[in-house]
CSV table of C-alpha atoms in Angstrom, one decimal:
chain,number,residue,atom,x,y,z
A,1,MET,CA,-12.8,-68.3,-34.5
A,2,THR,CA,-14.2,-65.5,-32.2
A,3,LYS,CA,-12.6,-62.2,-33.0
A,4,VAL,CA,-12.0,-59.8,-30.1
A,5,THR,CA,-10.9,-56.2,-30.9
A,6,VAL,CA,-9.7,-53.8,-28.2
A,7,LEU,CA,-9.9,-50.2,-29.2
A,8,LEU,CA,-6.9,-48.3,-27.9
A,9,TYR,CA,-6.1,-44.6,-27.7
A,10,GLY,CA,-3.4,-42.4,-26.1
A,11,ASP,CA,-3.3,-42.6,-22.3
A,12,PHE,CA,-5.5,-45.7,-22.0
A,13,THR,CA,-5.3,-47.6,-18.7
A,14,ALA,CA,-3.4,-50.9,-19.3
A,15,LEU,CA,-5.3,-53.2,-16.9
A,16,ASP,CA,-8.6,-52.0,-18.3
A,17,ALA,CA,-7.6,-53.6,-21.5
A,18,ILE,CA,-5.1,-56.4,-20.5
A,19,GLY,CA,-7.2,-57.7,-17.6
A,20,PRO,CA,-10.3,-58.7,-19.6
A,21,LEU,CA,-8.1,-59.8,-22.6
A,22,ASP,CA,-6.2,-62.2,-20.4
A,23,VAL,CA,-9.5,-63.8,-19.5
A,24,LEU,CA,-10.8,-63.9,-23.1
A,25,GLY,CA,-7.5,-65.0,-24.5
A,26,ARG,CA,-7.6,-68.1,-22.4
A,27,LEU,CA,-10.7,-69.3,-24.2
A,28,GLU,CA,-10.2,-71.7,-27.0
A,29,GLY,CA,-10.8,-70.1,-30.4
A,30,TYR,CA,-10.7,-66.5,-29.2
A,31,GLU,CA,-8.4,-64.3,-31.2
A,32,ILE,CA,-7.2,-60.9,-29.9
A,33,HIS,CA,-6.7,-57.9,-32.2
A,34,TYR,CA,-5.6,-54.4,-31.2
A,35,ALA,CA,-6.9,-51.4,-33.1
A,36,SER,CA,-6.9,-47.6,-32.9
A,37,LEU,CA,-8.4,-44.9,-35.0
A,38,SER,CA,-5.3,-44.3,-37.1
A,39,GLY,CA,-3.3,-47.5,-36.4
A,40,GLY,CA,0.3,-47.6,-35.4
A,41,PRO,CA,1.9,-47.6,-31.9
A,42,VAL,CA,-0.4,-46.4,-29.1
A,43,SER,CA,0.9,-45.7,-25.5
A,44,GLY,CA,-1.0,-46.1,-22.3
A,45,SER,CA,-0.7,-43.9,-19.2
A,46,SER,CA,1.7,-46.4,-17.6
A,47,GLY,CA,4.1,-46.4,-20.6
A,48,LEU,CA,2.9,-49.6,-22.2
A,49,THR,CA,3.0,-49.2,-26.0
A,50,VAL,CA,1.0,-51.5,-28.3
A,51,GLU,CA,1.1,-51.8,-32.1
A,52,THR,CA,-2.4,-51.4,-33.5
A,53,GLU,CA,-4.2,-51.9,-36.7
A,54,VAL,CA,-6.4,-49.2,-38.3
A,55,LEU,CA,-9.9,-49.5,-36.9
A,56,SER,CA,-11.7,-49.0,-40.2
A,57,ALA,CA,-9.6,-51.8,-41.8
A,58,GLN,CA,-10.4,-54.3,-39.1
A,59,GLY,CA,-13.6,-55.7,-40.5
A,60,LYS,CA,-16.3,-57.0,-38.3
A,61,SER,CA,-15.4,-58.1,-34.7
A,62,ASP,CA,-17.4,-60.5,-32.6
A,63,ILE,CA,-16.5,-58.6,-29.4
A,64,LEU,CA,-15.4,-55.0,-29.1
A,65,LEU,CA,-13.6,-54.0,-25.9
A,66,ILE,CA,-13.3,-50.3,-24.9
A,67,PRO,CA,-10.9,-49.6,-22.0
A,68,GLY,CA,-10.9,-46.4,-19.9
A,69,GLY,CA,-8.1,-44.1,-19.1
A,70,PHE,CA,-7.2,-40.4,-18.9
A,71,GLY,CA,-7.4,-40.2,-22.7
A,72,THR,CA,-11.2,-40.5,-22.6
A,73,ARG,CA,-11.5,-36.9,-21.4
A,74,LYS,CA,-10.1,-35.5,-24.7
A,75,LEU,CA,-11.9,-38.1,-26.9
A,76,SER,CA,-15.3,-37.5,-25.3
A,77,GLY,CA,-15.4,-34.2,-27.2
A,78,ASP,CA,-13.9,-35.5,-30.5
A,79,ALA,CA,-16.7,-35.8,-33.0
A,80,HIS,CA,-14.6,-37.7,-35.5
A,81,PHE,CA,-13.6,-40.3,-33.0
A,82,LEU,CA,-17.1,-40.6,-31.6
A,83,ASN,CA,-18.6,-41.1,-35.0
A,84,ALA,CA,-16.1,-43.9,-35.8
A,85,LEU,CA,-16.8,-45.4,-32.4
A,86,LYS,CA,-20.6,-45.4,-32.9
A,87,LYS,CA,-20.2,-47.1,-36.2
A,88,VAL,CA,-18.0,-49.9,-34.9
A,89,ILE,CA,-20.2,-50.4,-31.8
A,90,ASP,CA,-23.3,-50.7,-34.0
A,91,GLU,CA,-21.5,-53.3,-36.1
A,92,SER,CA,-20.3,-55.4,-33.1
A,93,PRO,CA,-22.6,-58.2,-31.8
A,94,LEU,CA,-21.1,-57.7,-28.2
A,95,VAL,CA,-19.5,-54.7,-26.6
A,96,MET,CA,-17.5,-54.5,-23.4
A,97,THR,CA,-16.5,-51.3,-21.7
A,98,VAL,CA,-14.3,-50.8,-18.6
A,99,CYS,CA,-13.9,-47.8,-16.3
A,100,THR,CA,-14.3,-44.6,-18.3
A,101,GLY,CA,-14.6,-46.5,-21.5
A,102,SER,CA,-18.3,-46.4,-20.7
A,103,ALA,CA,-18.1,-42.6,-20.9
A,104,LEU,CA,-17.0,-42.9,-24.6
A,105,ALA,CA,-19.8,-45.4,-25.4
A,106,ALA,CA,-22.2,-43.0,-23.7
A,107,ALA,CA,-20.9,-39.9,-25.5
A,108,CYS,CA,-21.5,-41.4,-28.9
A,109,GLY,CA,-25.1,-42.3,-27.9
A,110,ALA,CA,-24.6,-46.1,-28.0
A,111,LEU,CA,-25.7,-46.6,-24.3
A,112,ASP,CA,-28.9,-44.5,-24.5
A,113,GLY,CA,-31.6,-46.3,-22.6
A,114,ARG,CA,-29.3,-49.0,-21.3
A,115,HIS,CA,-28.1,-49.8,-17.8
A,116,ALA,CA,-24.4,-49.2,-17.4
A,117,THR,CA,-21.7,-48.4,-14.9
A,118,GLY,CA,-18.2,-47.1,-14.7
A,119,ASN,CA,-15.3,-46.0,-12.5
A,120,LYS,CA,-16.7,-44.9,-9.2
A,121,LYS,CA,-14.0,-42.1,-8.8
A,122,ALA,CA,-15.1,-40.6,-12.1
A,123,PHE,CA,-18.7,-41.5,-12.0
A,124,ASP,CA,-20.2,-38.0,-12.0
A,125,TRP,CA,-18.2,-37.1,-15.1
A,126,THR,CA,-19.0,-40.4,-16.8
A,127,MET,CA,-22.8,-39.8,-16.1
A,128,SER,CA,-22.5,-36.3,-17.7
A,129,MET,CA,-21.5,-38.0,-21.0
A,130,GLY,CA,-24.8,-39.8,-21.3
A,131,PRO,CA,-27.8,-38.2,-19.6
A,132,LYS,CA,-30.1,-40.8,-21.3
A,133,VAL,CA,-28.1,-43.8,-19.9
A,134,ARG,CA,-29.6,-45.6,-16.9
A,135,TRP,CA,-26.5,-45.4,-14.7
A,136,GLU,CA,-25.9,-47.8,-11.9
A,137,ARG,CA,-23.5,-46.2,-9.4
A,138,ASN,CA,-23.3,-49.3,-7.1
A,139,ALA,CA,-22.8,-51.9,-9.8
A,140,ARG,CA,-19.5,-53.8,-10.1
A,141,TRP,CA,-20.5,-54.6,-13.6
A,142,THR,CA,-23.7,-54.7,-15.7
A,143,LYS,CA,-25.1,-56.5,-18.7
A,144,ASP,CA,-27.9,-55.0,-20.7
A,145,GLY,CA,-28.5,-56.6,-24.1
A,146,LYS,CA,-25.2,-56.8,-26.0
A,147,PHE,CA,-23.5,-54.4,-23.6
A,148,TYR,CA,-21.3,-55.4,-20.7
A,149,THR,CA,-20.0,-52.5,-18.7
A,150,ALA,CA,-17.5,-52.6,-15.7
A,151,ALA,CA,-16.5,-50.3,-12.9
A,152,GLY,CA,-12.9,-49.2,-12.5
A,153,VAL,CA,-9.8,-51.1,-13.7
A,154,SER,CA,-9.8,-54.6,-12.0
A,155,ALA,CA,-13.6,-54.8,-12.3
A,156,GLY,CA,-13.1,-55.5,-16.0
A,157,MET,CA,-11.7,-58.9,-15.1
A,158,ASP,CA,-14.8,-59.6,-13.0
A,159,MET,CA,-17.0,-58.5,-16.0
A,160,ALA,CA,-15.0,-60.8,-18.4
A,161,LEU,CA,-15.4,-63.7,-16.0
A,162,GLY,CA,-19.1,-62.9,-15.9
A,163,PHE,CA,-19.2,-63.1,-19.7
A,164,VAL,CA,-17.5,-66.5,-19.5
A,165,THR,CA,-20.2,-67.7,-17.0
A,166,ASP,CA,-22.9,-66.5,-19.4
A,167,ARG,CA,-21.4,-68.3,-22.4
A,168,PHE,CA,-19.7,-71.4,-20.8
A,169,GLY,CA,-21.0,-71.8,-17.3
A,170,LYS,CA,-19.7,-70.8,-13.9
A,171,GLY,CA,-17.4,-73.8,-13.7
A,172,LYS,CA,-15.4,-72.5,-16.6
A,173,ALA,CA,-15.1,-69.0,-15.1
A,174,LEU,CA,-13.9,-70.4,-11.8
A,175,SER,CA,-11.3,-72.5,-13.6
A,176,LEU,CA,-10.0,-69.5,-15.5
A,177,ALA,CA,-9.9,-67.4,-12.3
A,178,GLU,CA,-7.9,-70.2,-10.6
A,179,SER,CA,-5.5,-70.5,-13.5
A,180,MET,CA,-4.8,-66.7,-13.2
A,181,GLU,CA,-4.6,-66.9,-9.4
A,182,TYR,CA,-7.3,-64.2,-9.3
A,183,ARG,CA,-9.8,-63.8,-6.5
A,184,TRP,CA,-13.0,-63.3,-8.6
A,185,ASN,CA,-15.6,-61.0,-7.2
A,186,ASP,CA,-18.5,-63.2,-8.3
A,187,LYS,CA,-20.9,-62.3,-5.5
A,188,ALA,CA,-22.5,-59.1,-4.2
A,189,GLU,CA,-20.5,-58.1,-1.2
A,190,GLU,CA,-19.1,-55.0,0.5
A,191,GLY,CA,-21.8,-52.8,-1.2
A,192,TRP,CA,-21.1,-54.0,-4.7
A,193,CYS,CA,-23.9,-55.4,-6.8
A,194,PHE,CA,-24.2,-56.9,-10.2
A,195,LEU,CA,-27.0,-56.1,-12.6
A,196,LYS,CA,-28.3,-58.1,-15.6
A,197,VAL,CA,-31.4,-57.1,-17.5
A,198,ASN,CA,-33.2,-57.9,-20.8
A,199,GLY,CA,-33.9,-61.5,-19.9
A,200,GLN,CA,-30.4,-62.3,-18.6
């Protein structure tokens, strides 16, 4: 069983989390868990409320997903949260960030020296969270080592399908996209590009 944990916080963006999870949850043997720093119900900016487990009680996850949202602004300066985030990132074999979720990963130092991207409308602020990160403004999503990072909101679904391609082949990704009736942005077009480094 592959354990996927999404880390939620107040005012997260729903599609940042649910979009990639809808892709990953369609894979056989992938189990989705919802966690937050303190556990309990967590509400996103659109009013979606999710019951979460305490992050420290989660145990090791195979994949950690960090969505973006307005709540990242407050958490980017919260030392307690960032220390907990850095610990769980270090323990996770694979980490995915969406939108300004990459700002949180950058703020705790996890992305130092890595290529990464984020929401284009908040890119300058996101870059300020990690001056040692190799930011890719024009990337739809990136992969560098164990880190997948996506641009804003719907780009998280493209990133998740890119992960499926890496693990199971492009045919599987196309099949999942078709089952979701989703038009996958799988090619560089309209100024977007995709970046994979570290031998990928």
